[in-house]
């Protein structure tokens, strides 16, 4: 193997740059050439690709976002779009591809591998942490720390004003960020898509807390569990409590990656290069129980990863 390509795709996540750096440096260390593909599968189709050198990845380990830029490409979902990408694989002489992204990006890479046989090493990069085959995806830890930081600040003002605060965090289909940030931030209630809740129950808990002298309450809501604004409106209607809503939104996708995410990204990036060099065909690298592991991409995509409900229940017990 002499030359590999690398792209970032889907939503960006803090630590993607550290992963790009690891892939480029590990590959060059072993004498491989690396072609950087810009704007995800869009750049793959358009041939927006250029060689990456040691200096191309200098001074990026601490930066959020991705120097390769990312995109969502509708064209890559079509056979014609993928045929154009294959032309660029041949034009640039790629013998393997590293894809950093979420499950959508992995689905696209898997289909491309099936059609054209290009070896793929996938690296999980999404703040949602909803990819099986790994305990953590790159960016999750940073997003949780950003959310906890926000909750800490909101807690200060919540205490002063004796109010109920709702903090809406990201997580369209899963409550990974909500559970981790809610537990670490000491939230009174955590609402996630995986676990049914009723507003009556949430209000009952709030009233109980106020009766025993709680000065404030913080409720963390995963966006997939309902709109923070609507939940705030309903709480006000049921209890009369002054309820303020903060939607963290894209704040959680940016920022300098935590040390954990940088270390994870460095290890996963290096392992992805090793896998391609060892002749792996279509795998994802991940970390389970503290060890770097690899899993067939088909298996990763065939399994749904769910929130640990024991941790979720623990957060609820500790908030009595
Ligand atoms: P995030 O978790 O941050 O949303 P993601 O990788 O899941 O990241 P998606 O928008 O779902 O993000 O997918 C990224 C890109 O992967 C799509 O824009 C498309 O180019 C490609 N892709 C997704 N599904 C397919 C598919 N079925 N066939 C081909 N390509 C696909």
XYZ file of C-alpha atoms and ligand atoms in Angstrom:
351
model
C 0.000 0.000 0.000
C 1.375 3.394 -1.013
C -1.359 5.978 -0.886
C -4.517 6.476 1.150
C -7.239 9.129 1.219
C -8.852 10.743 4.233
C -12.106 12.670 4.628
C -14.398 13.985 7.358
C -18.149 13.750 6.777
C -21.498 14.537 8.425
C -21.603 16.853 11.449
C -18.219 18.034 12.714
C -17.024 17.143 16.195
C -14.173 18.426 18.376
C -11.184 16.117 17.994
C -11.603 15.420 14.274
C -8.463 17.481 13.658
C -6.500 15.414 16.156
C -7.636 12.293 14.276
C -6.594 13.767 10.903
C -3.196 14.634 12.386
C -2.751 11.099 13.713
C -3.684 9.493 10.391
C -1.387 11.750 8.355
C 1.616 11.455 10.680
C 1.271 7.713 11.300
C 0.938 7.068 7.557
C 3.950 9.232 6.681
C 5.937 7.557 9.485
C 5.369 4.254 7.672
C 6.233 5.714 4.254
C 2.682 6.106 2.926
C 1.320 9.128 1.098
C -1.931 10.743 2.241
C -4.416 12.602 0.065
C -6.750 14.949 1.949
C -10.282 15.029 0.524
C -12.155 18.287 1.192
C -15.814 18.697 2.176
C -16.591 15.031 2.766
C -18.021 12.979 -0.080
C -18.661 16.179 -2.073
C -14.924 16.740 -2.492
C -14.490 13.039 -3.265
C -16.947 13.366 -6.166
C -15.520 16.674 -7.400
C -11.858 15.679 -7.020
C -11.242 18.441 -4.456
C -8.251 16.545 -3.103
C -4.615 17.321 -2.371
C -1.549 15.677 -0.822
C -1.050 16.200 2.901
C 2.393 16.577 4.420
C 3.717 16.618 7.975
C 3.263 20.399 8.048
C -0.331 20.184 6.772
C -1.400 18.971 10.196
C 0.851 21.178 12.326
C -0.821 23.225 15.048
C -4.263 21.606 14.771
C -4.394 19.107 17.660
C -6.129 21.650 19.902
C -8.535 23.078 17.327
C -12.226 22.201 17.039
C -13.872 21.632 13.655
C -12.040 19.936 10.800
C -9.358 21.407 8.533
C -10.664 19.195 5.723
C -14.141 20.708 6.147
C -17.199 18.494 6.156
C -20.479 18.245 4.274
C -23.601 16.223 3.746
C -23.574 14.991 0.147
C -26.842 13.967 -1.501
C -24.956 13.078 -4.690
C -22.932 10.371 -2.942
C -26.203 8.589 -2.191
C -26.620 7.973 -5.932
C -24.716 5.352 -8.003
C -23.726 8.125 -10.461
C -22.192 10.200 -7.662
C -20.212 7.236 -6.349
C -19.024 6.392 -9.884
C -17.503 9.894 -10.083
C -15.807 9.346 -6.726
C -14.359 6.086 -8.039
C -12.868 7.969 -11.015
C -11.009 10.112 -8.478
C -9.830 7.060 -6.567
C -8.209 5.874 -9.805
C -6.948 9.334 -10.768
C -5.226 9.832 -7.399
C -4.143 6.187 -7.041
C -5.830 5.627 -3.672
C -5.552 2.147 -2.194
C -7.467 2.790 1.003
C -9.793 5.353 2.561
C -10.106 6.691 6.108
C -13.577 8.082 6.845
C -14.160 10.104 10.009
C -17.847 10.693 10.749
C -21.097 9.220 12.021
C -23.279 6.295 10.978
C -24.537 8.021 7.818
C -20.968 8.526 6.615
C -20.174 4.904 7.456
C -23.223 3.712 5.507
C -21.985 5.619 2.445
C -18.430 4.318 2.862
C -19.718 0.752 3.302
C -21.785 0.922 0.108
C -18.794 2.359 -1.778
C -16.633 -0.484 -0.480
C -19.184 -3.086 -1.608
C -19.437 -1.542 -5.071
C -15.770 -0.858 -5.778
C -13.786 -2.869 -3.207
C -11.776 0.081 -1.861
C -10.583 -0.812 1.679
C -12.150 1.449 4.290
C -11.100 2.259 7.855
C -13.814 4.180 9.680
C -13.235 6.393 12.724
C -16.253 7.379 14.865
C -16.430 11.173 15.036
C -19.743 12.497 16.346
C -20.747 14.257 19.555
C -23.873 12.059 19.775
C -21.888 8.942 20.814
C -24.552 6.773 19.163
C -22.200 4.424 17.286
C -21.901 0.827 18.429
C -18.501 -0.889 18.527
C -17.031 1.878 20.673
C -17.734 3.210 24.155
C -16.879 6.730 23.012
C -16.908 8.566 19.708
C -14.561 11.497 19.154
C -16.140 14.760 20.330
C -18.583 13.311 22.859
C -16.409 14.067 25.885
C -15.855 17.664 24.765
C -19.582 18.176 24.113
C -20.452 16.808 27.569
C -17.893 19.107 29.209
C -19.301 22.081 27.301
C -22.808 21.203 28.489
C -21.649 20.721 32.098
C -19.858 24.058 31.994
C -23.105 25.694 30.846
C -25.107 23.923 33.570
C -22.615 25.129 36.216
C -23.088 28.714 35.091
C -26.851 28.382 34.905
C -26.854 26.845 38.415
C -25.261 30.039 39.811
C -28.013 32.247 38.476
C -30.696 29.622 39.227
C -29.728 29.727 42.914
C -29.806 33.518 43.027
C -33.212 33.814 41.414
C -34.888 30.656 42.711
C -36.038 29.577 39.316
C -36.478 26.428 37.286
C -34.073 26.153 34.402
C -34.313 23.878 31.393
C -31.150 23.150 29.445
C -31.726 21.590 26.031
C -28.750 19.617 24.756
C -28.090 17.880 21.428
C -29.178 14.295 20.771
C -31.811 13.776 18.067
C -32.355 10.076 18.699
C -30.280 9.386 21.789
C -29.759 10.833 25.238
C -26.036 10.154 25.694
C -25.087 13.820 26.148
C -28.155 14.517 28.308
C -27.486 11.617 30.694
C -23.759 12.334 31.070
C -24.183 16.111 31.405
C -27.237 15.733 33.655
C -25.443 13.359 36.020
C -22.250 15.435 36.105
C -24.222 18.688 36.432
C -26.490 17.405 39.216
C -29.731 17.964 37.263
C -33.026 17.294 39.053
C -34.560 15.631 35.981
C -33.160 14.329 32.692
C -35.474 13.789 29.744
C -34.256 11.503 26.958
C -35.875 9.939 23.877
C -35.176 6.391 25.116
C -37.177 6.709 28.320
C -40.833 7.798 28.433
C -41.733 10.598 30.829
C -44.820 12.606 31.688
C -44.926 16.323 32.422
C -47.062 15.567 35.495
C -44.270 13.396 36.882
C -41.626 16.086 36.181
C -43.809 18.734 37.859
C -44.505 16.485 40.838
C -40.760 16.082 41.382
C -40.226 19.830 41.050
C -42.953 20.631 43.607
C -41.598 18.017 46.013
C -38.158 19.617 45.771
C -39.501 23.095 46.409
C -41.529 21.895 49.416
C -38.384 20.580 51.043
C -36.586 23.874 50.436
C -34.774 23.465 47.099
C -33.982 26.936 45.799
C -33.792 25.961 42.168
C -34.133 23.081 39.754
C -32.299 22.193 36.595
C -33.880 19.942 33.993
C -31.719 18.634 31.157
C -33.620 17.752 27.976
C -32.175 15.899 24.968
C -33.544 17.611 21.845
C -35.062 14.285 20.718
C -37.161 14.097 23.908
C -39.090 17.252 23.045
C -38.608 20.975 22.650
C -37.159 22.649 25.747
C -39.356 25.688 25.094
C -42.533 23.612 24.950
C -41.598 21.640 28.075
C -40.880 24.957 29.847
C -44.274 26.278 28.823
C -46.030 23.175 30.142
C -44.159 23.301 33.471
C -45.135 26.949 33.924
C -48.748 26.052 33.128
C -48.830 23.141 35.612
C -46.850 24.678 38.489
C -46.762 28.424 37.971
C -42.966 28.327 38.441
C -40.915 30.874 36.549
C -39.148 28.639 34.009
C -36.206 29.737 31.846
C -34.986 27.756 28.856
C -31.452 27.625 27.437
C -30.834 25.810 24.162
C -27.130 25.003 23.861
C -27.346 24.060 20.162
C -24.174 24.296 18.098
C -22.112 25.520 21.047
C -21.713 21.815 21.803
C -20.165 21.040 18.428
C -17.332 23.548 18.669
C -14.508 24.383 21.002
C -11.106 23.017 21.786
C -11.219 19.235 22.292
C -10.640 17.826 25.769
C -7.472 15.856 26.462
C -9.606 12.684 26.435
C -10.873 13.386 22.916
C -7.374 14.248 21.652
C -5.920 11.032 23.068
C -8.819 8.950 21.728
C -8.515 10.594 18.290
C -4.748 10.021 18.216
C -5.102 6.337 19.092
C -7.984 5.678 16.705
C -6.292 7.561 13.848
C -3.073 5.587 14.235
C -4.936 2.276 14.465
C -6.946 3.068 11.320
C -3.700 3.408 9.345
C -2.380 0.125 10.774
C -5.568 -1.650 9.765
C -5.285 -0.477 6.165
C -1.608 -1.477 6.069
C -2.520 -4.921 7.409
C -5.009 -5.407 4.568
C -8.253 -4.893 6.477
C -11.158 -4.462 4.113
C -13.939 -2.544 5.816
C -13.658 -1.956 9.551
C -14.275 0.661 12.208
C -11.833 1.371 14.999
C -13.164 2.086 18.472
C -12.452 1.903 22.172
C -14.187 -0.587 24.443
C -13.289 -1.130 28.096
C -10.217 1.058 27.613
C -8.799 -0.975 24.714
C -8.521 -0.007 21.055
C -10.575 -2.511 19.057
C -11.845 -2.966 15.515
C -15.247 -4.176 14.323
C -16.591 -5.006 10.864
C -18.441 -1.951 9.582
C -21.485 -4.103 8.718
C -21.748 -5.142 12.346
C -21.364 -1.579 13.584
C -24.184 -0.435 11.304
C -26.401 -3.404 12.160
C -26.464 -2.700 15.905
C -28.158 0.114 17.767
C -26.249 1.567 20.690
C -28.425 2.658 23.575
C -27.926 4.731 26.679
C -27.009 2.834 29.854
C -30.313 3.021 31.730
C -28.598 2.130 35.029
C -26.629 5.374 34.788
C -29.830 7.188 33.881
C -31.629 5.776 36.936
C -28.644 6.613 39.144
C -28.900 10.270 38.113
C -32.544 10.201 39.133
C -31.798 8.542 42.515
C -29.078 11.093 43.311
C -31.459 13.965 42.522
C -34.083 13.042 45.184
P -23.755 12.913 12.293
O -23.897 11.783 13.293
O -22.915 14.006 12.820
O -25.071 13.368 11.725
P -23.378 11.303 9.938
O -22.170 10.743 9.307
O -24.366 10.314 10.500
O -22.890 12.317 11.059
P -25.181 11.996 7.775
O -25.638 13.319 7.300
O -26.215 10.998 8.174
O -24.119 12.290 8.930
O -24.305 11.309 6.613
C -23.198 11.990 6.048
C -23.100 11.711 4.590
O -22.898 10.297 4.374
C -24.346 12.008 3.768
O -24.482 13.377 3.470
C -24.058 11.202 2.510
O -23.107 11.844 1.697
C -23.423 9.937 3.098
N -24.469 8.907 3.233
C -25.372 8.759 4.216
N -26.213 7.738 3.958
C -25.840 7.237 2.752
C -26.305 6.193 1.908
N -27.350 5.431 2.263
N -25.659 5.975 0.743
C -24.596 6.714 0.386
N -24.116 7.731 1.124
C -24.714 7.987 2.283
